[in-house]
Coordinates of C-alpha atoms in Angstrom, one line a residue:
Chain O
M1 CA 28.7 -4.4 -13.8
S2 CA 32.4 -4.3 -14.6
D3 CA 33.8 -1.8 -17.1
V4 CA 34.7 -4.6 -19.5
E5 CA 31.2 -5.9 -19.5
L6 CA 29.9 -2.4 -20.0
I7 CA 32.2 -1.9 -22.9
A8 CA 31.3 -5.2 -24.4
R9 CA 27.6 -4.4 -24.2
D10 CA 27.6 -0.7 -25.0
G11 CA 31.0 0.0 -26.6
D12 CA 29.8 3.3 -28.2
R13 CA 28.5 4.7 -25.0
V14 CA 31.3 3.8 -22.7
G15 CA 32.3 7.4 -22.5
R16 CA 29.1 8.0 -20.6
K17 CA 30.0 5.8 -17.7
D18 CA 31.1 8.8 -15.7
P19 CA 31.0 8.4 -11.9
E20 CA 30.9 12.2 -11.6
C21 CA 27.7 12.5 -13.6
P22 CA 24.7 12.1 -11.2
L23 CA 22.3 11.0 -13.9
A24 CA 22.9 10.2 -17.6
I25 CA 19.8 9.2 -19.6
D26 CA 20.2 7.5 -23.0
G27 CA 17.4 6.8 -25.5
L28 CA 14.7 6.6 -22.8
T29 CA 11.4 5.5 -24.1
V30 CA 8.3 4.8 -22.0
S31 CA 4.9 3.9 -23.3
Y32 CA 1.5 3.4 -21.7
G33 CA -0.5 1.3 -24.1
D34 CA 0.6 2.1 -27.7
K35 CA 1.1 5.8 -27.2
P36 CA 4.6 6.8 -26.1
A37 CA 4.7 9.0 -23.0
V38 CA 8.4 9.6 -23.3
F39 CA 10.2 9.1 -26.6
S40 CA 14.0 8.6 -27.0
V41 CA 15.2 11.2 -24.5
D42 CA 18.9 11.7 -24.0
T43 CA 20.2 14.0 -21.4
R44 CA 22.8 14.4 -18.7
F45 CA 22.5 16.3 -15.4
G46 CA 25.6 18.0 -14.1
K47 CA 26.9 17.6 -10.5
G48 CA 26.0 20.3 -8.1
R49 CA 23.4 21.9 -10.5
M50 CA 19.8 22.8 -9.9
V51 CA 17.8 21.5 -12.9
A52 CA 14.2 22.1 -13.9
I53 CA 12.3 19.6 -16.1
V54 CA 9.7 21.7 -17.9
G55 CA 6.9 20.9 -20.4
P56 CA 3.1 21.0 -20.8
N57 CA 0.7 18.6 -19.0
G58 CA 1.1 15.1 -20.3
A59 CA 4.6 15.8 -21.7
G60 CA 6.0 12.9 -19.7
K61 CA 7.9 14.8 -17.0
S62 CA 6.8 12.7 -14.1
T63 CA 7.0 9.5 -16.2
L64 CA 10.6 10.3 -17.1
M65 CA 11.5 10.6 -13.4
K66 CA 9.6 7.4 -12.5
A67 CA 11.1 5.4 -15.4
V68 CA 14.8 6.2 -14.5
L69 CA 14.0 5.0 -10.9
G70 CA 12.4 1.8 -12.2
I71 CA 9.0 2.7 -10.8
V72 CA 7.4 2.4 -14.3
P73 CA 9.0 0.1 -16.8
K74 CA 11.3 1.5 -19.6
L75 CA 10.4 0.3 -23.1
A76 CA 13.9 1.2 -24.2
G77 CA 17.0 3.1 -23.2
R78 CA 18.6 3.4 -19.8
A79 CA 19.7 5.6 -17.0
L80 CA 23.0 5.6 -15.2
F81 CA 23.4 7.2 -11.8
F82 CA 27.0 8.2 -11.0
G83 CA 28.0 5.8 -13.8
E84 CA 26.1 2.9 -12.3
P85 CA 22.7 1.3 -12.7
F86 CA 20.2 2.6 -10.1
E87 CA 20.1 -0.6 -8.1
S88 CA 23.7 -0.3 -7.1
V89 CA 23.6 3.4 -6.0
R90 CA 20.0 3.6 -4.6
S91 CA 21.2 5.1 -1.3
R92 CA 22.7 8.1 -3.1
V93 CA 19.4 9.0 -4.7
A94 CA 16.3 10.5 -3.0
Y95 CA 12.9 10.7 -4.7
V96 CA 10.0 12.9 -3.7
P97 CA 6.8 11.9 -5.5
Q98 CA 4.0 14.3 -6.2
R99 CA 2.2 15.2 -3.0
A100 CA -1.2 14.3 -4.4
S101 CA -0.1 10.7 -5.2
V102 CA -0.5 9.6 -1.6
D103 CA -3.4 9.3 0.9
W104 CA -2.8 12.0 3.5
D105 CA -5.5 10.4 5.7
F106 CA -3.1 7.5 6.4
P107 CA -2.7 6.9 10.1
V108 CA 0.9 8.0 10.7
R109 CA 2.4 11.0 12.4
V110 CA 4.8 13.5 10.7
I111 CA 7.8 12.0 12.4
D112 CA 6.9 8.5 11.1
V113 CA 6.9 9.8 7.5
V114 CA 10.4 11.4 8.0
L115 CA 11.7 8.1 9.5
M116 CA 10.6 6.3 6.3
G117 CA 13.6 8.2 4.8
L118 CA 15.9 6.2 7.1
Y119 CA 14.4 2.9 6.2
R120 CA 17.5 1.6 4.5
S121 CA 19.6 2.2 7.6
L122 CA 17.2 0.8 10.2
G123 CA 17.8 -2.5 11.8
I124 CA 15.7 -5.6 11.7
F125 CA 11.9 -5.1 12.0
G126 CA 12.5 -1.4 11.3
M127 CA 13.4 -0.6 14.9
T128 CA 14.3 3.1 15.4
S129 CA 17.0 4.2 17.8
K130 CA 17.2 7.6 19.6
K131 CA 19.8 8.6 17.0
D132 CA 17.3 8.0 14.2
I133 CA 14.6 10.0 15.8
A134 CA 17.1 12.8 16.5
K135 CA 18.1 12.8 12.9
A136 CA 14.5 12.9 11.7
H137 CA 13.8 15.8 14.0
A138 CA 16.8 17.7 12.6
C139 CA 15.4 17.2 9.1
L140 CA 12.0 18.6 10.2
E141 CA 13.9 21.5 11.7
R142 CA 15.5 22.3 8.4
V143 CA 12.1 22.6 6.7
G144 CA 10.6 24.5 9.6
M145 CA 8.3 21.7 10.7
A146 CA 9.9 20.7 14.0
D147 CA 6.8 21.8 16.0
F148 CA 4.6 19.4 14.0
A149 CA 6.5 16.1 14.6
R150 CA 3.7 14.5 16.6
R151 CA 0.9 15.7 14.4
Q152 CA -1.2 13.3 12.3
I153 CA -0.3 14.0 8.7
G154 CA -4.0 14.6 7.7
Q155 CA -4.0 17.7 9.8
L156 CA -1.4 19.5 7.7
S157 CA -1.9 22.0 5.0
G158 CA -0.7 21.3 1.4
G159 CA 2.4 23.3 1.9
Q160 CA 3.2 21.6 5.2
Q161 CA 2.7 18.2 3.6
Q162 CA 5.2 19.1 0.9
R163 CA 7.8 20.2 3.5
V164 CA 7.4 16.9 5.3
F165 CA 8.0 15.1 2.1
L166 CA 11.2 17.2 1.6
A167 CA 12.2 16.4 5.2
R168 CA 11.9 12.6 4.4
A169 CA 14.2 13.1 1.4
L170 CA 16.7 15.1 3.5
A171 CA 16.8 12.1 6.0
Q172 CA 18.0 10.0 3.0
D173 CA 21.1 12.1 2.9
A174 CA 21.5 11.6 -0.9
D175 CA 23.7 13.1 -3.5
L176 CA 21.0 13.4 -6.1
Y177 CA 17.5 14.7 -5.3
L178 CA 14.6 14.0 -7.8
L179 CA 11.5 16.0 -6.9
D180 CA 8.2 15.8 -8.7
E181 CA 6.5 19.2 -8.6
P182 CA 7.8 20.2 -5.1
L183 CA 6.3 23.7 -5.5
A184 CA 2.8 22.7 -6.9
G185 CA 0.0 24.2 -4.8
V186 CA 2.1 25.5 -1.9
D187 CA 1.9 28.8 -0.2
A188 CA 4.5 31.5 -0.7
A189 CA 6.2 30.9 2.7
T190 CA 6.5 27.2 1.9
E191 CA 7.9 28.0 -1.6
R192 CA 10.6 30.2 0.0
A193 CA 11.4 27.5 2.7
I194 CA 11.7 24.8 0.1
M195 CA 13.8 26.8 -2.3
S196 CA 16.2 27.8 0.5
V197 CA 16.6 24.1 1.5
L198 CA 17.2 23.1 -2.1
K199 CA 19.8 25.9 -2.5
D200 CA 21.6 24.6 0.6
L201 CA 21.7 21.2 -0.9
K202 CA 23.2 22.6 -4.1
S203 CA 25.8 24.6 -2.1
E204 CA 26.8 21.3 -0.4
G205 CA 27.6 19.9 -3.9
R206 CA 24.5 17.9 -4.3
T207 CA 22.4 17.8 -7.4
V208 CA 18.7 18.8 -7.4
V209 CA 16.3 18.0 -10.3
C210 CA 12.7 19.2 -10.1
V211 CA 9.7 18.7 -12.3
H212 CA 8.6 22.3 -12.4
H213 CA 5.4 23.9 -13.7
D214 CA 5.9 27.6 -13.1
L215 CA 7.7 29.0 -16.2
A216 CA 7.9 32.5 -14.5
T217 CA 10.3 31.2 -11.8
V218 CA 12.6 29.0 -14.0
R219 CA 15.1 31.7 -14.5
S220 CA 15.5 32.8 -10.9
Y221 CA 15.5 29.3 -9.3
F222 CA 17.4 27.0 -11.7
D223 CA 20.8 26.7 -13.4
D224 CA 19.8 24.2 -16.1
V225 CA 16.6 23.2 -17.8
L226 CA 15.3 20.2 -19.7
L227 CA 12.4 21.1 -22.0
I228 CA 10.4 18.1 -23.0
N229 CA 7.1 17.3 -24.8
V230 CA 7.3 13.5 -25.1
R231 CA 10.6 14.1 -27.0
K232 CA 13.4 16.2 -25.7
I233 CA 13.1 19.7 -27.1
A234 CA 16.3 21.2 -25.5
D235 CA 18.5 21.0 -22.5
G236 CA 21.4 23.0 -21.0
P237 CA 21.9 26.2 -19.1
V238 CA 18.8 28.2 -18.5
A239 CA 20.5 31.3 -20.1
S240 CA 20.8 29.5 -23.5
A241 CA 18.2 26.7 -23.6
F242 CA 15.3 28.5 -22.1
N243 CA 14.6 30.7 -25.1
D244 CA 11.4 31.6 -26.9
R245 CA 12.0 29.3 -29.9
N246 CA 12.5 26.3 -27.6
L247 CA 9.5 27.3 -25.5
Q248 CA 7.3 27.7 -28.5
Q249 CA 8.3 24.3 -29.7
T250 CA 7.7 22.7 -26.3
Y251 CA 4.3 24.2 -25.7
G252 CA 3.2 24.5 -29.4
G253 CA 0.4 27.0 -29.8
R254 CA -0.5 26.8 -26.1
L255 CA 1.8 29.6 -25.1
G256 CA 1.1 33.1 -26.3
A257 CA 3.8 35.3 -27.8
T258 CA 3.3 37.9 -25.1
H259 CA 3.6 35.3 -22.4
I260 CA 6.9 34.1 -23.8
A261 CA 8.2 37.7 -24.1
E262 CA 7.5 38.2 -20.4
L263 CA 9.5 35.1 -19.6
Q264 CA 12.5 36.6 -21.4
Q265 CA 12.7 39.5 -18.9
P266 CA 15.6 38.9 -16.5
A267 CA 14.2 37.9 -13.2
G268 CA 14.0 40.3 -10.2
Chain T
M1 CA -20.6 -29.3 35.9
I2 CA -20.9 -26.1 34.0
G3 CA -17.2 -25.9 33.3
Q4 CA -17.3 -29.3 31.5
E5 CA -20.3 -28.5 29.5
F6 CA -18.9 -25.1 28.4
V7 CA -15.5 -26.7 27.4
Q8 CA -17.3 -29.5 25.5
L9 CA -19.9 -27.5 23.6
S10 CA -18.9 -23.8 23.6
L11 CA -15.2 -23.4 24.0
T12 CA -14.1 -24.7 20.6
P13 CA -16.7 -22.9 18.5
M14 CA -15.8 -19.7 20.4
L15 CA -12.1 -20.3 19.9
V16 CA -12.6 -21.0 16.2
G17 CA -14.7 -17.8 15.9
I18 CA -11.9 -15.8 17.7
L19 CA -9.1 -17.3 15.6
A20 CA -11.0 -16.9 12.3
S21 CA -11.9 -13.3 13.2
L22 CA -8.3 -12.4 14.1
A23 CA -6.9 -14.1 11.0
C24 CA -9.2 -11.9 8.8
A25 CA -9.1 -8.7 10.8
L26 CA -5.4 -8.2 10.9
P27 CA -4.7 -8.2 7.1
G28 CA -8.0 -6.3 6.9
N29 CA -6.2 -3.3 8.3
F30 CA -3.9 -3.1 5.3
L31 CA -6.6 -3.9 2.8
L32 CA -8.6 -1.0 4.2
L33 CA -5.7 1.4 3.9
R34 CA -5.0 0.2 0.4
R35 CA -8.7 0.6 -0.5
Q36 CA -8.8 -3.1 -1.4
T37 CA -11.3 -4.4 1.2
L38 CA -13.5 -5.7 -1.6
I39 CA -10.7 -8.3 -2.4
G40 CA -11.6 -10.1 0.8
D41 CA -15.2 -10.1 -0.2
A42 CA -14.3 -11.4 -3.6
I43 CA -12.0 -14.2 -2.4
S44 CA -14.5 -15.4 0.2
H45 CA -17.1 -15.7 -2.5
V46 CA -15.0 -17.6 -5.0
V47 CA -14.0 -20.1 -2.4
L48 CA -17.4 -21.8 -3.0
P49 CA -16.9 -22.8 -6.6
G50 CA -13.3 -23.8 -5.6
I51 CA -14.5 -26.3 -3.0
V52 CA -17.3 -27.6 -5.2
V53 CA -14.8 -28.3 -8.0
A54 CA -12.4 -29.9 -5.6
F55 CA -15.2 -32.1 -4.3
L56 CA -16.2 -33.2 -7.8
I57 CA -12.6 -34.1 -8.6
S58 CA -11.6 -35.7 -5.3
G59 CA -14.9 -37.1 -4.2
S60 CA -14.2 -36.2 -0.6
I61 CA -14.6 -33.2 1.6
A62 CA -11.3 -33.8 3.4
A63 CA -9.5 -30.6 4.3
W64 CA -6.6 -30.6 1.9
P65 CA -8.5 -31.0 -1.4
M66 CA -10.9 -28.3 -0.2
M67 CA -8.1 -26.0 0.7
L68 CA -6.4 -26.6 -2.6
G69 CA -9.6 -26.1 -4.6
A70 CA -10.3 -22.9 -2.7
S71 CA -6.8 -21.5 -3.1
G72 CA -6.9 -22.4 -6.8
A73 CA -10.2 -20.5 -7.2
A74 CA -8.8 -17.5 -5.4
L75 CA -5.8 -17.5 -7.7
V76 CA -8.0 -17.8 -10.8
A77 CA -10.2 -15.0 -9.5
V78 CA -7.3 -12.6 -8.8
L79 CA -5.9 -13.2 -12.3
M80 CA -9.3 -12.7 -13.9
I81 CA -9.9 -9.5 -11.9
E82 CA -6.5 -8.2 -13.2
A83 CA -7.4 -9.2 -16.7
V84 CA -10.8 -7.6 -16.7
K85 CA -9.2 -4.4 -15.2
R86 CA -6.5 -4.3 -17.8
F87 CA -8.3 -5.3 -20.9
G88 CA -11.7 -3.9 -20.0
R89 CA -10.1 -0.7 -18.7
I90 CA -12.5 -0.4 -15.8
E91 CA -11.7 0.3 -12.1
S92 CA -10.9 -2.5 -9.8
G93 CA -14.1 -2.4 -7.7
A94 CA -16.2 -3.1 -10.8
A95 CA -13.8 -5.8 -12.0
M96 CA -14.0 -7.6 -8.7
G97 CA -17.8 -7.3 -8.5
V98 CA -18.2 -8.9 -12.0
I99 CA -15.8 -11.7 -11.3
F100 CA -16.7 -12.8 -7.8
T101 CA -20.5 -12.7 -8.3
S102 CA -20.3 -14.7 -11.5
M103 CA -17.9 -17.3 -9.9
F104 CA -20.1 -17.5 -6.8
A105 CA -23.2 -18.0 -8.9
G106 CA -21.4 -20.6 -10.9
G107 CA -20.5 -22.4 -7.7
V108 CA -24.2 -22.4 -6.6
L109 CA -25.3 -23.8 -9.9
L110 CA -22.6 -26.5 -9.8
L111 CA -23.5 -27.4 -6.3
E112 CA -27.2 -27.8 -7.1
Q113 CA -26.4 -30.0 -10.1
S114 CA -23.9 -32.3 -8.4
D115 CA -24.8 -35.0 -6.0
T116 CA -23.6 -33.7 -2.7
S117 CA -26.5 -35.1 -0.7
S118 CA -24.2 -37.6 1.0
V119 CA -21.9 -35.0 2.3
H120 CA -22.2 -31.8 4.3
L121 CA -21.8 -29.4 1.5
D122 CA -24.5 -26.9 0.7
V123 CA -25.1 -23.2 0.2
Q124 CA -26.1 -22.6 3.8
H125 CA -22.9 -24.2 4.9
A126 CA -21.0 -22.0 2.5
L127 CA -22.7 -18.8 3.9
Y128 CA -22.5 -19.4 7.6
G129 CA -20.4 -22.5 8.2
N130 CA -20.9 -25.1 10.9
L131 CA -19.6 -23.3 13.9
E132 CA -22.0 -24.9 16.4
S133 CA -21.1 -28.4 15.3
L134 CA -17.4 -27.9 16.2
I135 CA -17.8 -29.5 19.6
W136 CA -15.1 -31.1 21.7
L137 CA -16.7 -34.2 23.1
S138 CA -13.6 -35.8 24.7
A139 CA -13.1 -32.7 26.9
E140 CA -13.8 -33.3 30.5
G141 CA -13.3 -29.7 31.7
W142 CA -10.7 -27.0 31.6
G143 CA -8.0 -29.5 32.5
S144 CA -8.4 -31.1 29.1
L145 CA -6.6 -28.1 27.6
F146 CA -3.4 -29.6 29.2
D147 CA -4.2 -33.2 28.2
L148 CA -2.5 -34.1 24.9
A149 CA -4.8 -37.0 24.2
A150 CA -7.9 -34.8 24.6
L151 CA -6.3 -32.0 22.6
S152 CA -5.6 -34.3 19.7
E153 CA -9.4 -34.9 19.4
M154 CA -10.2 -31.2 19.2
P155 CA -11.8 -30.2 16.0
P156 CA -9.0 -29.9 13.4
Q157 CA -10.2 -26.4 12.5
V158 CA -8.8 -25.0 15.7
G159 CA -5.2 -26.2 14.9
R160 CA -5.5 -25.1 11.2
L161 CA -6.7 -21.6 12.1
F162 CA -4.1 -21.3 14.8
V163 CA -1.4 -22.0 12.2
V164 CA -2.9 -19.5 9.8
L165 CA -3.2 -16.9 12.5
A166 CA 0.5 -17.4 13.4
L167 CA 1.4 -17.0 9.7
V168 CA -0.6 -13.8 9.5
V169 CA 1.0 -12.3 12.6
A170 CA 4.5 -13.3 11.5
F171 CA 4.0 -11.8 8.1
I172 CA 2.8 -8.5 9.5
A173 CA 5.5 -8.3 12.2
V174 CA 8.4 -9.2 9.9
F175 CA 7.4 -6.9 7.1
W176 CA 5.9 -4.2 9.3
S177 CA 7.9 -1.2 8.1
S178 CA 8.0 -2.2 4.4
L179 CA 4.3 -2.9 4.5
K180 CA 3.6 0.5 6.1
I181 CA 5.8 2.4 3.6
A182 CA 4.5 0.5 0.6
T183 CA 0.9 1.1 1.6
F184 CA 1.4 4.8 2.3
D185 CA 3.6 5.7 -0.7
E186 CA 4.2 3.0 -3.3
S187 CA 6.4 5.1 -5.6
F188 CA 8.7 6.1 -2.8
A189 CA 8.8 2.5 -1.5
L190 CA 9.9 1.3 -4.9
S191 CA 12.5 4.0 -5.1
I192 CA 14.2 2.9 -1.9
G193 CA 14.2 -0.7 -3.0
I194 CA 11.1 -2.1 -1.2
P195 CA 9.5 -4.7 -3.5
A196 CA 6.1 -3.0 -3.0
R197 CA 4.2 -4.9 -5.7
L198 CA 5.5 -8.2 -4.4
L199 CA 4.4 -7.3 -0.9
G200 CA 1.0 -6.3 -2.3
F201 CA 0.6 -9.6 -3.9
A202 CA 1.8 -11.4 -0.8
L203 CA -0.9 -9.5 1.2
V204 CA -3.6 -10.7 -1.2
A205 CA -2.2 -14.3 -1.0
L206 CA -2.3 -14.1 2.8
T207 CA -5.9 -12.7 2.6
A208 CA -6.8 -15.7 0.5
I209 CA -5.2 -18.2 2.9
A210 CA -7.0 -16.6 5.9
A211 CA -10.3 -16.5 3.9
V212 CA -10.0 -20.2 2.9
A213 CA -9.1 -21.4 6.4
A214 CA -11.8 -19.3 8.1
F215 CA -14.4 -20.2 5.4
D216 CA -14.2 -23.9 6.2
A217 CA -15.0 -23.2 9.9
V218 CA -17.3 -20.2 9.9
G219 CA -18.6 -19.6 6.4
S220 CA -18.2 -16.6 4.2
I221 CA -20.4 -14.1 6.0
I222 CA -18.1 -13.8 8.9
V223 CA -15.0 -13.7 6.7
I224 CA -16.4 -10.8 4.7
A225 CA -17.4 -9.0 7.9
M226 CA -14.1 -9.5 9.7
F227 CA -12.0 -8.3 6.8
I228 CA -13.7 -5.0 6.9
C229 CA -15.5 -4.2 10.2
P230 CA -12.8 -4.5 12.9
A231 CA -10.3 -2.6 10.8
A232 CA -12.8 0.1 9.8
T233 CA -13.9 0.5 13.4
A234 CA -10.3 0.6 14.6
R235 CA -9.5 3.4 12.1
L236 CA -12.2 5.5 13.8
M237 CA -10.4 5.0 17.2
T238 CA -6.9 6.3 16.4
D239 CA -4.5 8.0 14.1
D240 CA -1.7 5.6 14.8
L241 CA -1.2 2.4 12.7
V242 CA 0.1 0.3 15.5
V243 CA -2.8 1.3 17.8
Q244 CA -5.2 0.7 14.9
V245 CA -4.0 -2.9 14.4
L246 CA -4.3 -3.6 18.1
W247 CA -7.8 -2.1 18.3
S248 CA -8.9 -4.2 15.3
A249 CA -7.7 -7.3 17.2
V250 CA -9.8 -6.3 20.2
F251 CA -12.9 -5.7 18.1
A252 CA -12.4 -9.0 16.3
V253 CA -12.3 -10.9 19.6
V254 CA -15.2 -9.0 21.2
S255 CA -17.3 -9.6 18.1
A256 CA -16.6 -13.3 18.2
V257 CA -17.2 -13.8 21.9
L258 CA -20.2 -11.5 22.2
G259 CA -21.6 -12.8 18.9
Y260 CA -21.4 -16.4 20.1
M261 CA -23.0 -15.7 23.5
L262 CA -25.8 -13.6 22.0
A263 CA -26.6 -16.2 19.4
G264 CA -26.9 -18.9 22.1
Y265 CA -28.6 -17.0 24.9
L266 CA -30.3 -13.8 23.5
P267 CA -33.3 -15.6 21.9
G268 CA -33.8 -17.6 25.2
L269 CA -33.7 -14.4 27.2
L270 CA -36.3 -12.9 24.9
G271 CA -38.5 -15.9 25.5
Y272 CA -37.9 -17.9 22.3
D273 CA -36.9 -21.5 22.5
Y274 CA -34.3 -21.5 19.7
A275 CA -30.8 -20.2 19.1
V276 CA -29.7 -18.2 16.0
S277 CA -26.6 -18.8 13.8
A278 CA -23.4 -17.9 15.8
A279 CA -21.5 -16.9 12.7
G280 CA -24.4 -14.6 11.6
M281 CA -24.5 -13.0 15.1
M282 CA -20.7 -12.5 15.2
A283 CA -20.8 -10.7 11.9
T284 CA -23.8 -8.6 13.0
V285 CA -22.1 -7.7 16.3
S286 CA -19.0 -6.5 14.3
G287 CA -21.3 -4.3 12.2
L288 CA -23.0 -2.9 15.2
I289 CA -19.7 -2.1 16.9
L290 CA -18.7 -0.2 13.7
G291 CA -22.0 1.7 13.8
V292 CA -21.3 2.7 17.4
A293 CA -17.8 3.8 16.5
C294 CA -19.2 5.9 13.5
L295 CA -21.3 7.8 16.1
F296 CA -18.9 8.0 19.0
G297 CA -15.4 7.1 17.8
P298 CA -12.8 9.7 18.8
K299 CA -11.4 10.1 15.3
R300 CA -14.8 9.9 13.5
K301 CA -14.6 13.7 12.6
R302 CA -11.9 12.7 10.2
I303 CA -14.6 11.4 7.9
A304 CA -16.5 14.7 7.8
P305 CA -15.9 16.6 4.5
T306 CA -12.8 18.8 4.8
A307 CA -12.3 22.2 3.2

């Protein structure tokens, strides 16, 4: 879409067409049946930031991620990646779905899953070269799974499966990483391994956005936070947006006052 | 001359059995992994009302009206299954069960009420086809396979199934990586630009084409068996998708050949003076092979409950 067309269509929002902004969401609304799952969410994620999307179960966190990627249809609103619609900048974005969303009994090996991340650069019939396989191995190395390359994926533990998913995303060599619950149900060693990889991505100037469920680690792991419960409650730097008033509003009565008080303690 | 008799009477039924089994078994691998095997069952059942309606409209049992009617019925069934799923809010297995049994039953009633006595169209035919009647009388021996005049008098089912099988193989080969990714992880596939839903629909369409072509020659029993058994058996043999697809082809061919021979010769060997349905025996053999793989397949431990 040219700038002129964009101005003609969305004159009031033209300021938002910012190639430096990895993801800008405007008025995003998604609905399953007649109940909205995400309602009119506006937010922007900053380049080189680590962002947590936080909210109770059913708050629309995963749905928001799927809707910006066009996996579930948007009822209204839109998402611009690096100032462009998703279709024109697909190769700069990597998505890691929830681990539980796939069948881990599928007959493929670990290396095959990582090679899926190179799909867009493979030749006709998806032939893989030595270079592709070396690249996939390097990605497995980064997540500490190099010894498992030939394993069938059904033989992996939950944490190992999550690392393989992360390795597949690394193979995509993207500028924006969208991860849906990358730390759900993983062991402590895997959590450390994943966080260290994500921090490396950030230090390379890439942007990392995670749906995150563990309120206790938001402060230590992330720079920015998006609090949602169908609607956006707050967004911005963790230091200011992740406060007890916003948390109370996000979780309603579901979060006790003592729990919130604990979260306000500086981490470490 | 034994060669001539075999080529005249047994070669074409066996060939049709092999081609039909392969055409169903190959897409069966993906249906199995997508937990959609029942769609093959559903489609092969709704073919019956499709061909009955096509016969009532066209008044002939020529191949094209039959194919058209069957494909139309398959399409109607797929749409109705989607509708029941969406508006009834029930899971897809139940939706398929409701639609295909009602449509099959409707087909049986329609068949009973319409005058099809003059043509070879009945419920038995629908279930286990007319494999044994697909003889190649103009054949004079193996040499006829290289004789264009004789080849042109081969039962047309052979050529049709050959084309369908080629289509199936081409589809799977061309879309191999995208099919694999879309089957394993649909969300990820969509995020990298693979039209996963379109591929899923194409797979169902291909399943319908294979089912319709095979149904005409071998009936619905073998179609249902071949969509499931070879692929399920192959899954117990390996943890590699390529190897699984190759194993499924081997099991399909073995079931067809062994089934045909056993149907012809087993009752004789046991002292009975009749043969049993070849299509029925092929399906039975494919089930028996699956049973053996469940007991001895190298990857069968996979199906044990995991902690």
